[in-house]
Coordinates of C-alpha atoms in Angstrom, one line a residue:
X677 CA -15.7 -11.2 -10.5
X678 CA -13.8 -14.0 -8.4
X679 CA -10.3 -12.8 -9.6
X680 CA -7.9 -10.6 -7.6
X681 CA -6.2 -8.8 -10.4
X682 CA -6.6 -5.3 -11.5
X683 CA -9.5 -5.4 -13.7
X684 CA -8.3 -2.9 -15.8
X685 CA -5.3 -5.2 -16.6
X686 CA -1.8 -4.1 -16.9
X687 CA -0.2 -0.9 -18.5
X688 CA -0.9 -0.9 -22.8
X689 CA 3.4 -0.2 -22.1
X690 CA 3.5 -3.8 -21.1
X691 CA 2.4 -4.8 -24.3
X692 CA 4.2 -2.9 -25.9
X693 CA 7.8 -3.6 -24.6
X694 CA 7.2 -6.7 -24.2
X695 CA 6.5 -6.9 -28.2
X696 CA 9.8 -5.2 -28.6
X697 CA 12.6 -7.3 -29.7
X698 CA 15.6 -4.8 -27.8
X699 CA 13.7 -4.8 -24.9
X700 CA 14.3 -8.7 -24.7
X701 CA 17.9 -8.0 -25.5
X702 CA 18.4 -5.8 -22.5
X703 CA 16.6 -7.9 -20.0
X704 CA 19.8 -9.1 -18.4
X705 CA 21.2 -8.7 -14.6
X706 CA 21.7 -5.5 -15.2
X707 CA 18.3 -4.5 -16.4
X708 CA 17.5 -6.3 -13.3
X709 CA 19.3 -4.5 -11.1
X710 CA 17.8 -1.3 -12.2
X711 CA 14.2 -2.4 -11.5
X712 CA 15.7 -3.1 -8.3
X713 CA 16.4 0.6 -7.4
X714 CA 13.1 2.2 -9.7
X715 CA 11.2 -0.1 -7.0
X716 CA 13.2 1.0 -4.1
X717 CA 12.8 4.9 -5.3
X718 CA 8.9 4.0 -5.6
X719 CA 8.1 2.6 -2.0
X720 CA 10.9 5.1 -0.5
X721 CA 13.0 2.1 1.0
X722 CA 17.1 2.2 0.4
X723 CA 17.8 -1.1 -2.7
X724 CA 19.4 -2.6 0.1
X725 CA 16.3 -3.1 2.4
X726 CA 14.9 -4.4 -1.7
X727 CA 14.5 -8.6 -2.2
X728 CA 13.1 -8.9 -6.1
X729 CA 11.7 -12.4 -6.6
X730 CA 9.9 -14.3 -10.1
X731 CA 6.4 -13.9 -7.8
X732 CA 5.0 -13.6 -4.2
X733 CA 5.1 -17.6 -4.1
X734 CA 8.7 -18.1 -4.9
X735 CA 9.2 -15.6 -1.9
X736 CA 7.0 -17.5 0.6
X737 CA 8.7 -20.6 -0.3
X738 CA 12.0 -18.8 0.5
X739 CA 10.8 -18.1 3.6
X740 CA 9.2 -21.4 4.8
X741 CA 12.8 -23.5 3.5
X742 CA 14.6 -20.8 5.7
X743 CA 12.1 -21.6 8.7
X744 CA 11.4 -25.4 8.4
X745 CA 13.9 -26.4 11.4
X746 CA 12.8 -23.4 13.5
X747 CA 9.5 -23.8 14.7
X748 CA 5.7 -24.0 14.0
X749 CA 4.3 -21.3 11.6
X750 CA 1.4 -19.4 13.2
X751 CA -1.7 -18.2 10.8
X752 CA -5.2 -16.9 11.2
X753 CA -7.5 -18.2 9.7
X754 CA -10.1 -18.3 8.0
X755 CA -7.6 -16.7 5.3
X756 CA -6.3 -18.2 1.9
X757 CA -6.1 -21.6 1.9
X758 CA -2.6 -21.5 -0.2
X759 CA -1.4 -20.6 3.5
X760 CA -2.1 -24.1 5.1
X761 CA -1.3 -26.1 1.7
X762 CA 1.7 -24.5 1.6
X763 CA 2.9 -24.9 5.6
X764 CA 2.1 -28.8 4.4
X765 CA 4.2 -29.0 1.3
X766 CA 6.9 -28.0 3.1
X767 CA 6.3 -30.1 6.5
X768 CA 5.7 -27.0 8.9
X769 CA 3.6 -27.4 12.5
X770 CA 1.0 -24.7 11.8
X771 CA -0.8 -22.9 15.1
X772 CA -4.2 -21.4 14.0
X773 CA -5.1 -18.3 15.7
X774 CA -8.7 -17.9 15.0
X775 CA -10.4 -14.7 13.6
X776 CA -13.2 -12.8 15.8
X777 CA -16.5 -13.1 13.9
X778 CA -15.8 -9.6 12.6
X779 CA -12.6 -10.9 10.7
X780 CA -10.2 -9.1 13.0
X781 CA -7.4 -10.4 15.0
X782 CA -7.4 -10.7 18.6
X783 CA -4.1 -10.9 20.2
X784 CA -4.0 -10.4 23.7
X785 CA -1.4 -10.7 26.2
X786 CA -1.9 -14.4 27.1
X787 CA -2.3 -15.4 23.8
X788 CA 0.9 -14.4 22.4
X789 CA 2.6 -15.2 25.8
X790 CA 1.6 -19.0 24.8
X791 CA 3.2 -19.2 21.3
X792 CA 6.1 -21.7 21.4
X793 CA 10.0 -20.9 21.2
X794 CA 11.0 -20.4 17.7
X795 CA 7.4 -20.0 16.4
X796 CA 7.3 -17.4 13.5
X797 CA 4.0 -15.6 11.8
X798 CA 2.1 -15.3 8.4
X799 CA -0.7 -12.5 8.3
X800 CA -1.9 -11.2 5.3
X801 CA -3.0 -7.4 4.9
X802 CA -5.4 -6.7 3.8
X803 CA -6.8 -10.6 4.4
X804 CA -8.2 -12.7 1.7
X805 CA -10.7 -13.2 1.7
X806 CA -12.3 -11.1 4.9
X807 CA -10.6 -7.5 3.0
X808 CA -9.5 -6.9 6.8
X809 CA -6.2 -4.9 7.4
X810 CA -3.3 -6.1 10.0
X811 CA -2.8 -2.9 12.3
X812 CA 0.3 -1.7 13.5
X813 CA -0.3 -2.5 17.2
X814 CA -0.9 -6.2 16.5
X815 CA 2.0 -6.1 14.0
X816 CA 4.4 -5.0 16.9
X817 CA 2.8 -7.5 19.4
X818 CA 3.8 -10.2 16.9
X819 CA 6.7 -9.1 16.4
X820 CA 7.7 -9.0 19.8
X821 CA 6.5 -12.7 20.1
X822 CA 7.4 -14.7 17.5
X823 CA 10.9 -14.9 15.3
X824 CA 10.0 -14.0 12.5
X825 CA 7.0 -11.9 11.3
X826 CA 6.1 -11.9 7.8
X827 CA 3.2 -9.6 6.4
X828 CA 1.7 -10.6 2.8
X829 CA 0.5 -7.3 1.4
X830 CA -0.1 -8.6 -1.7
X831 CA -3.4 -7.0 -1.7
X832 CA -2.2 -3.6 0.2
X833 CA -2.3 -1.4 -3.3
X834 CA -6.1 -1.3 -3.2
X835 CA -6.1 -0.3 0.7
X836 CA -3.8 3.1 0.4
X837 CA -2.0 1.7 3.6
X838 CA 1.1 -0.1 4.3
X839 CA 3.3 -1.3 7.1
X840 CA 6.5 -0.9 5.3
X841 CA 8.1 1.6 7.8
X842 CA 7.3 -1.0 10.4
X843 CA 10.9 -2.8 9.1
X844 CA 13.1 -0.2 10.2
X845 CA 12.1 -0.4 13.6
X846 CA 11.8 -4.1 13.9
X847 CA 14.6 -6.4 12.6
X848 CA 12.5 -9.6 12.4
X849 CA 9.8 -8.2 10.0
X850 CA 9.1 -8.7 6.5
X851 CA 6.8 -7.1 4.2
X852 CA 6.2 -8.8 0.6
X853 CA 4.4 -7.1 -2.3
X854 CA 3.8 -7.8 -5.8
X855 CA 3.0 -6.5 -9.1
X856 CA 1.0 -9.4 -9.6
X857 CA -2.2 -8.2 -8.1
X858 CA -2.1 -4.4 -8.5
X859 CA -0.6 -4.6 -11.9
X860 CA -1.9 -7.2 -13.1
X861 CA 1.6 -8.8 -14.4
X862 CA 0.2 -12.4 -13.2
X863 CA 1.8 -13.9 -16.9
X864 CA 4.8 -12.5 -15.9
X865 CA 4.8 -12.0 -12.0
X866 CA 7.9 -9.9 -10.4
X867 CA 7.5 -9.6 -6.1
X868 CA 9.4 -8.2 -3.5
X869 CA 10.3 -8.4 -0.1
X870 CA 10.9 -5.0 2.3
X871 CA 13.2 -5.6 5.8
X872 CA 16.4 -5.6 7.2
X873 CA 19.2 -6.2 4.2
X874 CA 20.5 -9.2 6.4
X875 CA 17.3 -11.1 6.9
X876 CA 16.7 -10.8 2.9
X877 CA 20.2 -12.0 2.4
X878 CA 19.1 -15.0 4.3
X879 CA 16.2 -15.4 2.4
X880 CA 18.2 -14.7 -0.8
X881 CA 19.8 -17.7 -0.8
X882 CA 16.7 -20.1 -0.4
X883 CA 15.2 -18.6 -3.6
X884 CA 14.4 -21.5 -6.3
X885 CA 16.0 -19.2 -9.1
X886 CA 19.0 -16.6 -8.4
X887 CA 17.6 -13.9 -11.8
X888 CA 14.4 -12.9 -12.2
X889 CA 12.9 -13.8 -15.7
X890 CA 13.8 -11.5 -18.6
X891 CA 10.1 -11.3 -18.9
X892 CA 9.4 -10.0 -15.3
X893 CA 12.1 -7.8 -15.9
X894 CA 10.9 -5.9 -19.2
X895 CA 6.9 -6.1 -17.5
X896 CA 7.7 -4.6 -14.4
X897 CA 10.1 -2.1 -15.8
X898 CA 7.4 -1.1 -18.1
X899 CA 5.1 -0.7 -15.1
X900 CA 7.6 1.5 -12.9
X901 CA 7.7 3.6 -16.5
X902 CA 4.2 4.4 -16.8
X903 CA 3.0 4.1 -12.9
X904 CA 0.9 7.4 -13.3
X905 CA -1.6 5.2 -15.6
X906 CA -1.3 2.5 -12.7
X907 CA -1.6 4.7 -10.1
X908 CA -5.4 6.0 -11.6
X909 CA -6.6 2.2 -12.2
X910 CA -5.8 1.6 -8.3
X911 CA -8.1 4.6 -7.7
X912 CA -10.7 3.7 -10.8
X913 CA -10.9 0.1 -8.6
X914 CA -11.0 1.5 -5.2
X915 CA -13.7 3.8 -6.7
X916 CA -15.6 0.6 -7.9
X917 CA -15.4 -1.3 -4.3
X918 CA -17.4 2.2 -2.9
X919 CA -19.7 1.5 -5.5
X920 CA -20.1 -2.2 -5.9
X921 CA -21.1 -1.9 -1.9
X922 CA -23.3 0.6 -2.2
X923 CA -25.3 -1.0 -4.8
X924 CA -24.7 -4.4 -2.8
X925 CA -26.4 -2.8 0.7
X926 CA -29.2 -2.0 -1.3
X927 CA -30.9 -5.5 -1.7
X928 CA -31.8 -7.5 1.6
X929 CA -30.4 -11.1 0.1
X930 CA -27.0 -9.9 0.9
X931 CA -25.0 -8.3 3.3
X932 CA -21.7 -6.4 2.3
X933 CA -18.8 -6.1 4.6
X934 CA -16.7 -3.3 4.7
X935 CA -13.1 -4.6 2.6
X936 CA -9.5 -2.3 2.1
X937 CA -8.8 -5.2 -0.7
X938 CA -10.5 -5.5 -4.2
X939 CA -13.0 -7.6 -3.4
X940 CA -15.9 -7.4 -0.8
X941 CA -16.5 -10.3 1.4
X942 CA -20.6 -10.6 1.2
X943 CA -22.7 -12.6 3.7
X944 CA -25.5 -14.4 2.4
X945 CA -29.2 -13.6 4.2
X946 CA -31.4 -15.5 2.0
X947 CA -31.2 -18.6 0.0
X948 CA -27.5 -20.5 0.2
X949 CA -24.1 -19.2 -1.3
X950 CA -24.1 -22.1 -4.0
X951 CA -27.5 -21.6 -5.2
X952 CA -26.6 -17.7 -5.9
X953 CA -23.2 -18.8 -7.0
X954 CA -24.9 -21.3 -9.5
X955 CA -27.2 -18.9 -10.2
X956 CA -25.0 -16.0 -11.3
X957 CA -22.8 -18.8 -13.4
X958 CA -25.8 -19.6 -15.2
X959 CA -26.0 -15.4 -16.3
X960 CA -22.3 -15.6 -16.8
X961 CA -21.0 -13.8 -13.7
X962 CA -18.5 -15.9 -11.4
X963 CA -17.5 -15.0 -7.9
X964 CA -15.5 -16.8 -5.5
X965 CA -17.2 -18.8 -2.8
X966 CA -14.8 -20.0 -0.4
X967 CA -14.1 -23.6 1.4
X968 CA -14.0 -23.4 4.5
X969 CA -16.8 -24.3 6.7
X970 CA -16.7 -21.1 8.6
X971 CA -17.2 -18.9 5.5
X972 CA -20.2 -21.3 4.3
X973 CA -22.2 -18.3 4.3
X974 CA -20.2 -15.9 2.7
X975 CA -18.9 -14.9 -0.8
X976 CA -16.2 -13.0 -2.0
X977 CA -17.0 -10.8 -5.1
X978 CA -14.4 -8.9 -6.3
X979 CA -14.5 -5.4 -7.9
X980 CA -15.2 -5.3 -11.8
X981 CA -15.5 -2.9 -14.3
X982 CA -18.5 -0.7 -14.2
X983 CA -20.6 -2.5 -16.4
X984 CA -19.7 -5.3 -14.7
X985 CA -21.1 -4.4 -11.1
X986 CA -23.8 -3.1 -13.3
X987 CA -24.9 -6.8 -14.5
X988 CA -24.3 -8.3 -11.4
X989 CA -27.0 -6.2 -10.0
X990 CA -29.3 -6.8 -12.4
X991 CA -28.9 -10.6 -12.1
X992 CA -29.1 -10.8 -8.2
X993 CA -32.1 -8.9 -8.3
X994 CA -33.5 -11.8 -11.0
X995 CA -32.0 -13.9 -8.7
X996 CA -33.9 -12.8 -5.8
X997 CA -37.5 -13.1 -7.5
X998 CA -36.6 -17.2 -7.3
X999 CA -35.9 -17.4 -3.7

């Protein structure tokens, strides 16, 4: 349970093409193209306003080459630390704007007065790994602060909500999304970028590779194909994240908090995170604990099948008798 994936994995169609010799035949520009417009038609956006990329990191990276002579790169943490590695790798000034203690951003008029010329911004919705969402009135502050404002929804299946119609209003933001999360297609990941067709032309053109893998091609496609089946796993996990929280507020070593992702961040009231971490490995459970000092007292557990928020339960509570 310390995975972000679909639990339910990827569409048995998958399989299926991607065991099927034409299929690999086909996967060509054109085949690429298509998937191109069956993912337009499936978030309502024109193929135009559409960037595909091989994964939500070759996209970032895009992004971050296209930015590194701009300006600093503002994030909020505590989020993923892939956010501050990556601003490093690629030599960026970062500008932390802390979190509240309740996970959300607070962005008030002197704040985003302050941010530098050229500065641009990174906010994942929903966050990892707090679950909390980005709303639209801090979206548009950014926006009107900062260059460029890119929003990772990489998570957003598993919250019902988007801010995709935000990009038609605003020319400077960016909304990525990938398959490799809500579909599951991590072997094989296809992502994509929503905004203004100029902007992702820019960003085109800093992409590492110009086609996307015949494999992403045929995996996604397969997805799009069979996205009824998709569509009920997304509500079989949001399901789950009801009940793995009810069944978490229930026992007084932990405290849930409330998550739009597919995990639940969980604060720790009694004993420490890595003696229940260790202690759940030793029962064969894993969850994520994360590294930053500030979430020292918190775990992320992310939503499983029904059996498995079923063991989990059983082992905290043995867990519990011990501390």
């Amino acid at each position: 349970m310390d995975l972000t994936t679909n639990p339910f994995g990827p569409s048995l169609s998958v399989y299926e093409a991607l065991g099927d010799p034409r299929r690999w035949q086909e996967a060509d520009q054109t085949a690429a193209t298509q998937l191109r417009q069956d993912i337009a038609r499936m978030i309502g956006v024109p193929p135009s306003w559409l960037l595909l990329g091989n994964g939500i990191d070759e996209l970032l990276d895009a992004v971050y080459l296209s930015r590194r002579e701009r300006g600093p790169v503002v994030l909020f943490p505590p989020s993923s630390p892939a956010q501050e590695r990556r601003a490093q790798i690629h030599r960026v000034p970062v500008i932390p704007i802390q979190r509240t203690s309740a996970f959300a951003l607070e962005l008030d008029v002197e704040t985003v007065s302050d941010l530098p010329s050229g500065s641009w911004a990174i906010v994942e919705s929903p966050n990892d790994p707090t679950g909390s969402l980005l709303d639209a009135a801090d979206a548009v502050r950014l926006s009107r602060a900062t260059e460029l404002l890119i929003i990772d929804e990489r998570h957003g299946a598993y919250s019902g909500r988007s801010l995709a119609p935000l990009v038609r209003e605003f020319e400077n933001i960016v909304i990525l999304q990938t398959m490799e999360t809500w579909a599951s297609l991590s072997s094989f990941p296809v992502a994509y970028a929503i905004g203004p067709p100029a902007l992702l032309c820019r960003l085109n053109t800093f992409r590492a590779r110009e086609e996307i893998t015949a494999g992403g091609v045929i995996a996604a496609t397969a997805t799009v194909e069979d996205l009824t089946y998709m569509k009920a796993t997304l509500h079989r996990v949001r399901h789950g994240r009801s009940r793995l929280y009810r069944m978490l507020r229930k026992l007084n070593m932990v405290s849930p908090c409330p998550s739009w992702a597919n995990f639940l961040p969980v604060r720790i009231e009694r004993g420490t995170a890595s003696r229940i971490v260790d202690g759940l490995a030793e029962r064969g459970i894993r969850v994520f604990q994360p590294a930053q000092p500030e979430l020292r007292r918190l775990l992320r557990v992310s939503v499983g099948r029904p059996e498995e928020t079923d063991a989990l339960k059983v082992a905290l509570i043995d867990i519990a008798l011990d501390l």
